[in-house]
PDB file of C-alpha atoms in Angstrom:
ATOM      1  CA  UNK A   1       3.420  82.282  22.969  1.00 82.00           C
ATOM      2  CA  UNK A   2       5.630  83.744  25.022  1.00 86.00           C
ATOM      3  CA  UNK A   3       7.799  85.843  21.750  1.00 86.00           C
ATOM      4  CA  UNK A   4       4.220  87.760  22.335  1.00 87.00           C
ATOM      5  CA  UNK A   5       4.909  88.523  26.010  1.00 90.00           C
ATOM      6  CA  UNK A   6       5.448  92.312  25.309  1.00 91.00           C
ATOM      7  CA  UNK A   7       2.093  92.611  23.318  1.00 92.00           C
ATOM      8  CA  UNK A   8      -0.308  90.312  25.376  1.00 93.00           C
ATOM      9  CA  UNK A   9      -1.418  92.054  28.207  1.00 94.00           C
ATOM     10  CA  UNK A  10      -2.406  95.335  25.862  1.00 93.00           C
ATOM     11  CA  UNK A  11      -2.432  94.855  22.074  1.00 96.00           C
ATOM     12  CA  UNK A  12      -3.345  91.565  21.296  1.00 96.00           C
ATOM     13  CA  UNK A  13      -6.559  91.524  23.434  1.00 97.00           C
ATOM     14  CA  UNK A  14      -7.692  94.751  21.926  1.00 97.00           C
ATOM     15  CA  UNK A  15      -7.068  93.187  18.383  1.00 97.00           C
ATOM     16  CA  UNK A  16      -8.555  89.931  19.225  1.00 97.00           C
ATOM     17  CA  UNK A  17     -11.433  91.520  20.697  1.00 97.00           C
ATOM     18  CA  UNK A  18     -11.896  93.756  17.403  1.00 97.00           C
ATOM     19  CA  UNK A  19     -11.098  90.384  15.155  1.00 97.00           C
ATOM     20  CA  UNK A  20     -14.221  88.961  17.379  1.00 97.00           C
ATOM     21  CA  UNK A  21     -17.063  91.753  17.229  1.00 97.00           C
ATOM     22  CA  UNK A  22     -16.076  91.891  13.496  1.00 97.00           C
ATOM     23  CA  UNK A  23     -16.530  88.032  13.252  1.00 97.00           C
ATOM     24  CA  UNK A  24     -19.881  88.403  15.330  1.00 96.00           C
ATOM     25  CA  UNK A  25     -21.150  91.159  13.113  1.00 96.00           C
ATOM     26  CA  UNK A  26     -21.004  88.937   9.448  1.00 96.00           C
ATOM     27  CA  UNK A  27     -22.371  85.977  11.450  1.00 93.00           C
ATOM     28  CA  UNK A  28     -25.475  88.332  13.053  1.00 92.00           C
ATOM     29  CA  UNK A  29     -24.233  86.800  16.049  1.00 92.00           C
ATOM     30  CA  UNK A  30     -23.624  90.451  17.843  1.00 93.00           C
ATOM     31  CA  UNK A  31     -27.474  91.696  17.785  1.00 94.00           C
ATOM     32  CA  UNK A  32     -28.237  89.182  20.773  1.00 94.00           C
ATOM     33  CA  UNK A  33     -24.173  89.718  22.711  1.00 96.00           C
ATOM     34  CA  UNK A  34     -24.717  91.662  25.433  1.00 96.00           C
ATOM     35  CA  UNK A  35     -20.855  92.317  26.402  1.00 96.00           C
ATOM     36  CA  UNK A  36     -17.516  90.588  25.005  1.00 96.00           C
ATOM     37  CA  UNK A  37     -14.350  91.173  26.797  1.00 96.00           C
ATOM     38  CA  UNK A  38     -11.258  89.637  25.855  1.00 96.00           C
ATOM     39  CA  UNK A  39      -8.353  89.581  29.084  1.00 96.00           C
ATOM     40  CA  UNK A  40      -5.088  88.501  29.786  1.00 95.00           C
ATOM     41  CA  UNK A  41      -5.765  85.015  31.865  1.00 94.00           C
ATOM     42  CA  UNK A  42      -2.327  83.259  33.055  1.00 93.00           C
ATOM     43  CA  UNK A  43       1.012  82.735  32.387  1.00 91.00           C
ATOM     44  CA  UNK A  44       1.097  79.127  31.727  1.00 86.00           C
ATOM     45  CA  UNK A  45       3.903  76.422  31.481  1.00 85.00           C
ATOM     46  CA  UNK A  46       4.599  76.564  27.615  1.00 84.00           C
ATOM     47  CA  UNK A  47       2.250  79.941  26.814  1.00 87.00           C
ATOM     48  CA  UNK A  48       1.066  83.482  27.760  1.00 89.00           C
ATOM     49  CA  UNK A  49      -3.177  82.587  27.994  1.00 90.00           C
ATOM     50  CA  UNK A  50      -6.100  84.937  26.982  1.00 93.00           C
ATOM     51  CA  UNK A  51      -9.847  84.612  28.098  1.00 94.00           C
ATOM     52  CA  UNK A  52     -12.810  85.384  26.080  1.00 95.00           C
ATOM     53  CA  UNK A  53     -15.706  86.615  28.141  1.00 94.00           C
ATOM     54  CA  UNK A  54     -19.310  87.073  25.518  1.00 94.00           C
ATOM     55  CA  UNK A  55     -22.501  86.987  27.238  1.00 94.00           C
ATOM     56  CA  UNK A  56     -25.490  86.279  25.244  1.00 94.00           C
ATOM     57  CA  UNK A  57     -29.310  87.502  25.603  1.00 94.00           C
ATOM     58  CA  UNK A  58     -31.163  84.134  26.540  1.00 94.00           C
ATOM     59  CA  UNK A  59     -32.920  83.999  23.421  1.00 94.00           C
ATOM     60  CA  UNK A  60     -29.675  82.539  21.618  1.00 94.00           C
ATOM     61  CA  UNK A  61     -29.057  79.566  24.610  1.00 94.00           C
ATOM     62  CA  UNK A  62     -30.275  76.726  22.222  1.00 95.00           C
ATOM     63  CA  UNK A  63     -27.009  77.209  19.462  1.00 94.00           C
ATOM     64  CA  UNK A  64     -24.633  78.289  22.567  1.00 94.00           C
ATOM     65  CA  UNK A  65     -22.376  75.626  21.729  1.00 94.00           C
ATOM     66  CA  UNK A  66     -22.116  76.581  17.930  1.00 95.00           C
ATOM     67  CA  UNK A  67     -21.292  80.208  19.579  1.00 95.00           C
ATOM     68  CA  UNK A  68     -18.822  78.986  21.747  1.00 94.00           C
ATOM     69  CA  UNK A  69     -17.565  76.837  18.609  1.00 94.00           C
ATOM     70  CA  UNK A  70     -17.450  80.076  16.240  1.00 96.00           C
ATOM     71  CA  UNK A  71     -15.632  81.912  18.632  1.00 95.00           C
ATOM     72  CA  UNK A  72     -12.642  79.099  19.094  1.00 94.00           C
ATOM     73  CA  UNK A  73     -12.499  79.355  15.508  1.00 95.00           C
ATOM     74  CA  UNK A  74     -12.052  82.631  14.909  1.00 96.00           C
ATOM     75  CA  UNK A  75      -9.388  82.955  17.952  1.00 95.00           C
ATOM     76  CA  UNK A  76      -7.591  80.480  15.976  1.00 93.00           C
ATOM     77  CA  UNK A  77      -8.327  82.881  12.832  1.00 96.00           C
ATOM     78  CA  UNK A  78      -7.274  85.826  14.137  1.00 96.00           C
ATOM     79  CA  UNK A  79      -3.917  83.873  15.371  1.00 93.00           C
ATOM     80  CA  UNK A  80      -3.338  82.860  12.077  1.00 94.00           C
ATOM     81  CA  UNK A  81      -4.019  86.602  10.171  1.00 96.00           C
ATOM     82  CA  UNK A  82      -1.464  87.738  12.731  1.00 95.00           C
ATOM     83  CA  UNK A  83       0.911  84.944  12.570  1.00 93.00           C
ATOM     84  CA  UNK A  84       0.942  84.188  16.330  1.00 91.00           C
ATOM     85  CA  UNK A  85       2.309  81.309  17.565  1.00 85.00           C
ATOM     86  CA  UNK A  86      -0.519  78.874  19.308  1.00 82.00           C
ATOM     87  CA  UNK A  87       1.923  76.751  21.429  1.00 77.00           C
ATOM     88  CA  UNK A  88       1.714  72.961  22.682  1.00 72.00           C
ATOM     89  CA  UNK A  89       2.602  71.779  25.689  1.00 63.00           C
ATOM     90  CA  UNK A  90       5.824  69.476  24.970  1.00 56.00           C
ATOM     91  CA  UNK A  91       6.758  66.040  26.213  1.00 55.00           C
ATOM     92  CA  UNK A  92      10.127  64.858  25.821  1.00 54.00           C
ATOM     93  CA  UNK A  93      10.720  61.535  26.641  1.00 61.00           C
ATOM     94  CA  UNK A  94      14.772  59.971  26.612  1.00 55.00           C
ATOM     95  CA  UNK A  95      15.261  56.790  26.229  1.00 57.00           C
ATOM     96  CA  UNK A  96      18.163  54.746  27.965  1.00 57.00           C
ATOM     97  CA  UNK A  97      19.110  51.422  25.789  1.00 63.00           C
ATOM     98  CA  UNK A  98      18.925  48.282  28.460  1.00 61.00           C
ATOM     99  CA  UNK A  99      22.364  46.281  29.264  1.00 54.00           C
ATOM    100  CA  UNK A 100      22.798  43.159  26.776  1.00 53.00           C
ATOM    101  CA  UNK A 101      22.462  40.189  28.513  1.00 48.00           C
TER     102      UNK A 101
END
Protein backbone atom coordinates (compact mmCIF):
# COMPACT_ATOMS: atom_id res chain seq x y z
CA UNK A 1 0.00 0.00 0.00
CA UNK A 2 1.03 3.17 -0.34
CA UNK A 3 1.91 3.71 4.00
CA UNK A 4 4.85 1.34 2.39
CA UNK A 5 5.91 3.93 -0.21
CA UNK A 6 9.23 4.72 1.66
CA UNK A 7 10.20 0.93 1.90
CA UNK A 8 9.03 -0.45 -1.56
CA UNK A 9 11.41 0.38 -3.99
CA UNK A 10 14.46 -1.06 -1.57
CA UNK A 11 13.46 -3.10 1.50
CA UNK A 12 10.51 -4.86 0.85
CA UNK A 13 11.72 -6.48 -2.44
CA UNK A 14 14.88 -7.61 -0.80
CA UNK A 15 12.70 -9.18 2.07
CA UNK A 16 10.18 -10.59 -0.21
CA UNK A 17 12.74 -11.97 -2.34
CA UNK A 18 14.51 -13.64 0.85
CA UNK A 19 10.76 -14.72 2.20
CA UNK A 20 10.65 -16.47 -1.49
CA UNK A 21 14.10 -18.43 -1.90
CA UNK A 22 13.40 -19.48 1.75
CA UNK A 23 9.85 -20.69 0.70
CA UNK A 24 11.48 -22.38 -2.48
CA UNK A 25 14.13 -24.08 -0.44
CA UNK A 26 11.46 -26.23 2.13
CA UNK A 27 9.35 -26.89 -0.99
CA UNK A 28 12.71 -28.26 -3.12
CA UNK A 29 11.34 -25.96 -5.51
CA UNK A 30 14.87 -23.87 -5.77
CA UNK A 31 17.17 -26.91 -7.13
CA UNK A 32 15.45 -26.49 -10.70
CA UNK A 33 15.05 -21.98 -10.34
CA UNK A 34 17.44 -20.70 -12.37
CA UNK A 35 17.07 -16.84 -11.25
CA UNK A 36 14.26 -15.06 -9.02
CA UNK A 37 14.15 -11.38 -8.93
CA UNK A 38 11.66 -9.54 -7.14
CA UNK A 39 11.23 -5.46 -8.57
CA UNK A 40 9.36 -2.55 -7.97
CA UNK A 41 6.56 -2.69 -10.99
CA UNK A 42 4.07 0.49 -10.90
CA UNK A 43 2.50 2.86 -8.96
CA UNK A 44 -1.03 1.94 -9.34
CA UNK A 45 -4.44 3.69 -8.59
CA UNK A 46 -5.07 2.33 -4.95
CA UNK A 47 -1.31 0.55 -4.43
CA UNK A 48 2.52 0.68 -4.81
CA UNK A 49 2.95 -2.93 -7.18
CA UNK A 50 5.87 -5.48 -7.02
CA UNK A 51 6.82 -8.12 -9.76
CA UNK A 52 8.12 -11.50 -9.19
CA UNK A 53 10.43 -12.66 -11.93
CA UNK A 54 11.54 -16.94 -11.22
CA UNK A 55 12.64 -18.76 -14.16
CA UNK A 56 12.55 -22.42 -14.02
CA UNK A 57 14.88 -25.23 -15.74
CA UNK A 58 12.37 -26.92 -18.29
CA UNK A 59 12.30 -30.01 -16.48
CA UNK A 60 9.71 -28.47 -13.87
CA UNK A 61 7.16 -26.96 -16.93
CA UNK A 62 4.48 -29.72 -16.23
CA UNK A 63 3.58 -28.29 -12.27
CA UNK A 64 4.36 -24.51 -13.53
CA UNK A 65 1.06 -23.53 -12.51
CA UNK A 66 1.33 -25.07 -8.92
CA UNK A 67 4.76 -22.88 -8.95
CA UNK A 68 3.20 -19.92 -10.00
CA UNK A 69 0.35 -20.85 -7.35
CA UNK A 70 3.03 -21.38 -4.41
CA UNK A 71 4.58 -18.30 -5.11
CA UNK A 72 1.12 -16.06 -4.90
CA UNK A 73 0.80 -17.72 -1.73
CA UNK A 74 3.68 -17.06 -0.13
CA UNK A 75 3.65 -13.21 -1.40
CA UNK A 76 0.49 -13.15 0.42
CA UNK A 77 2.52 -14.94 3.40
CA UNK A 78 5.19 -12.85 3.57
CA UNK A 79 2.54 -9.76 3.53
CA UNK A 80 0.94 -11.13 6.31
CA UNK A 81 4.39 -12.00 8.63
CA UNK A 82 5.09 -8.34 7.93
CA UNK A 83 1.74 -6.93 8.39
CA UNK A 84 1.56 -5.12 5.02
CA UNK A 85 -1.38 -3.87 3.81
CA UNK A 86 -2.60 -5.80 0.38
CA UNK A 87 -5.02 -3.05 -0.88
CA UNK A 88 -8.35 -3.27 -3.06
CA UNK A 89 -9.29 -1.20 -5.53
CA UNK A 90 -12.52 0.72 -4.07
CA UNK A 91 -15.86 1.52 -5.64
CA UNK A 92 -18.01 3.94 -4.09
CA UNK A 93 -21.21 4.25 -5.41
CA UNK A 94 -23.88 7.36 -3.97
CA UNK A 95 -27.08 7.00 -4.28
CA UNK A 96 -29.61 9.95 -4.99
CA UNK A 97 -33.34 9.04 -3.61
CA UNK A 98 -35.87 9.68 -6.81
CA UNK A 99 -38.65 12.61 -6.47
CA UNK A 100 -42.09 11.14 -5.01
CA UNK A 101 -44.54 11.21 -7.44
Amino acid sequence: SYSLQELVTSTIPMMLKDFLEKKMEQEAYHKNCLNLQVEFFQANASSLDLIVLADFEGQVADIAKRIERAIQKWCVECCTTNDWEIPFPQLTVHHTPQEQK
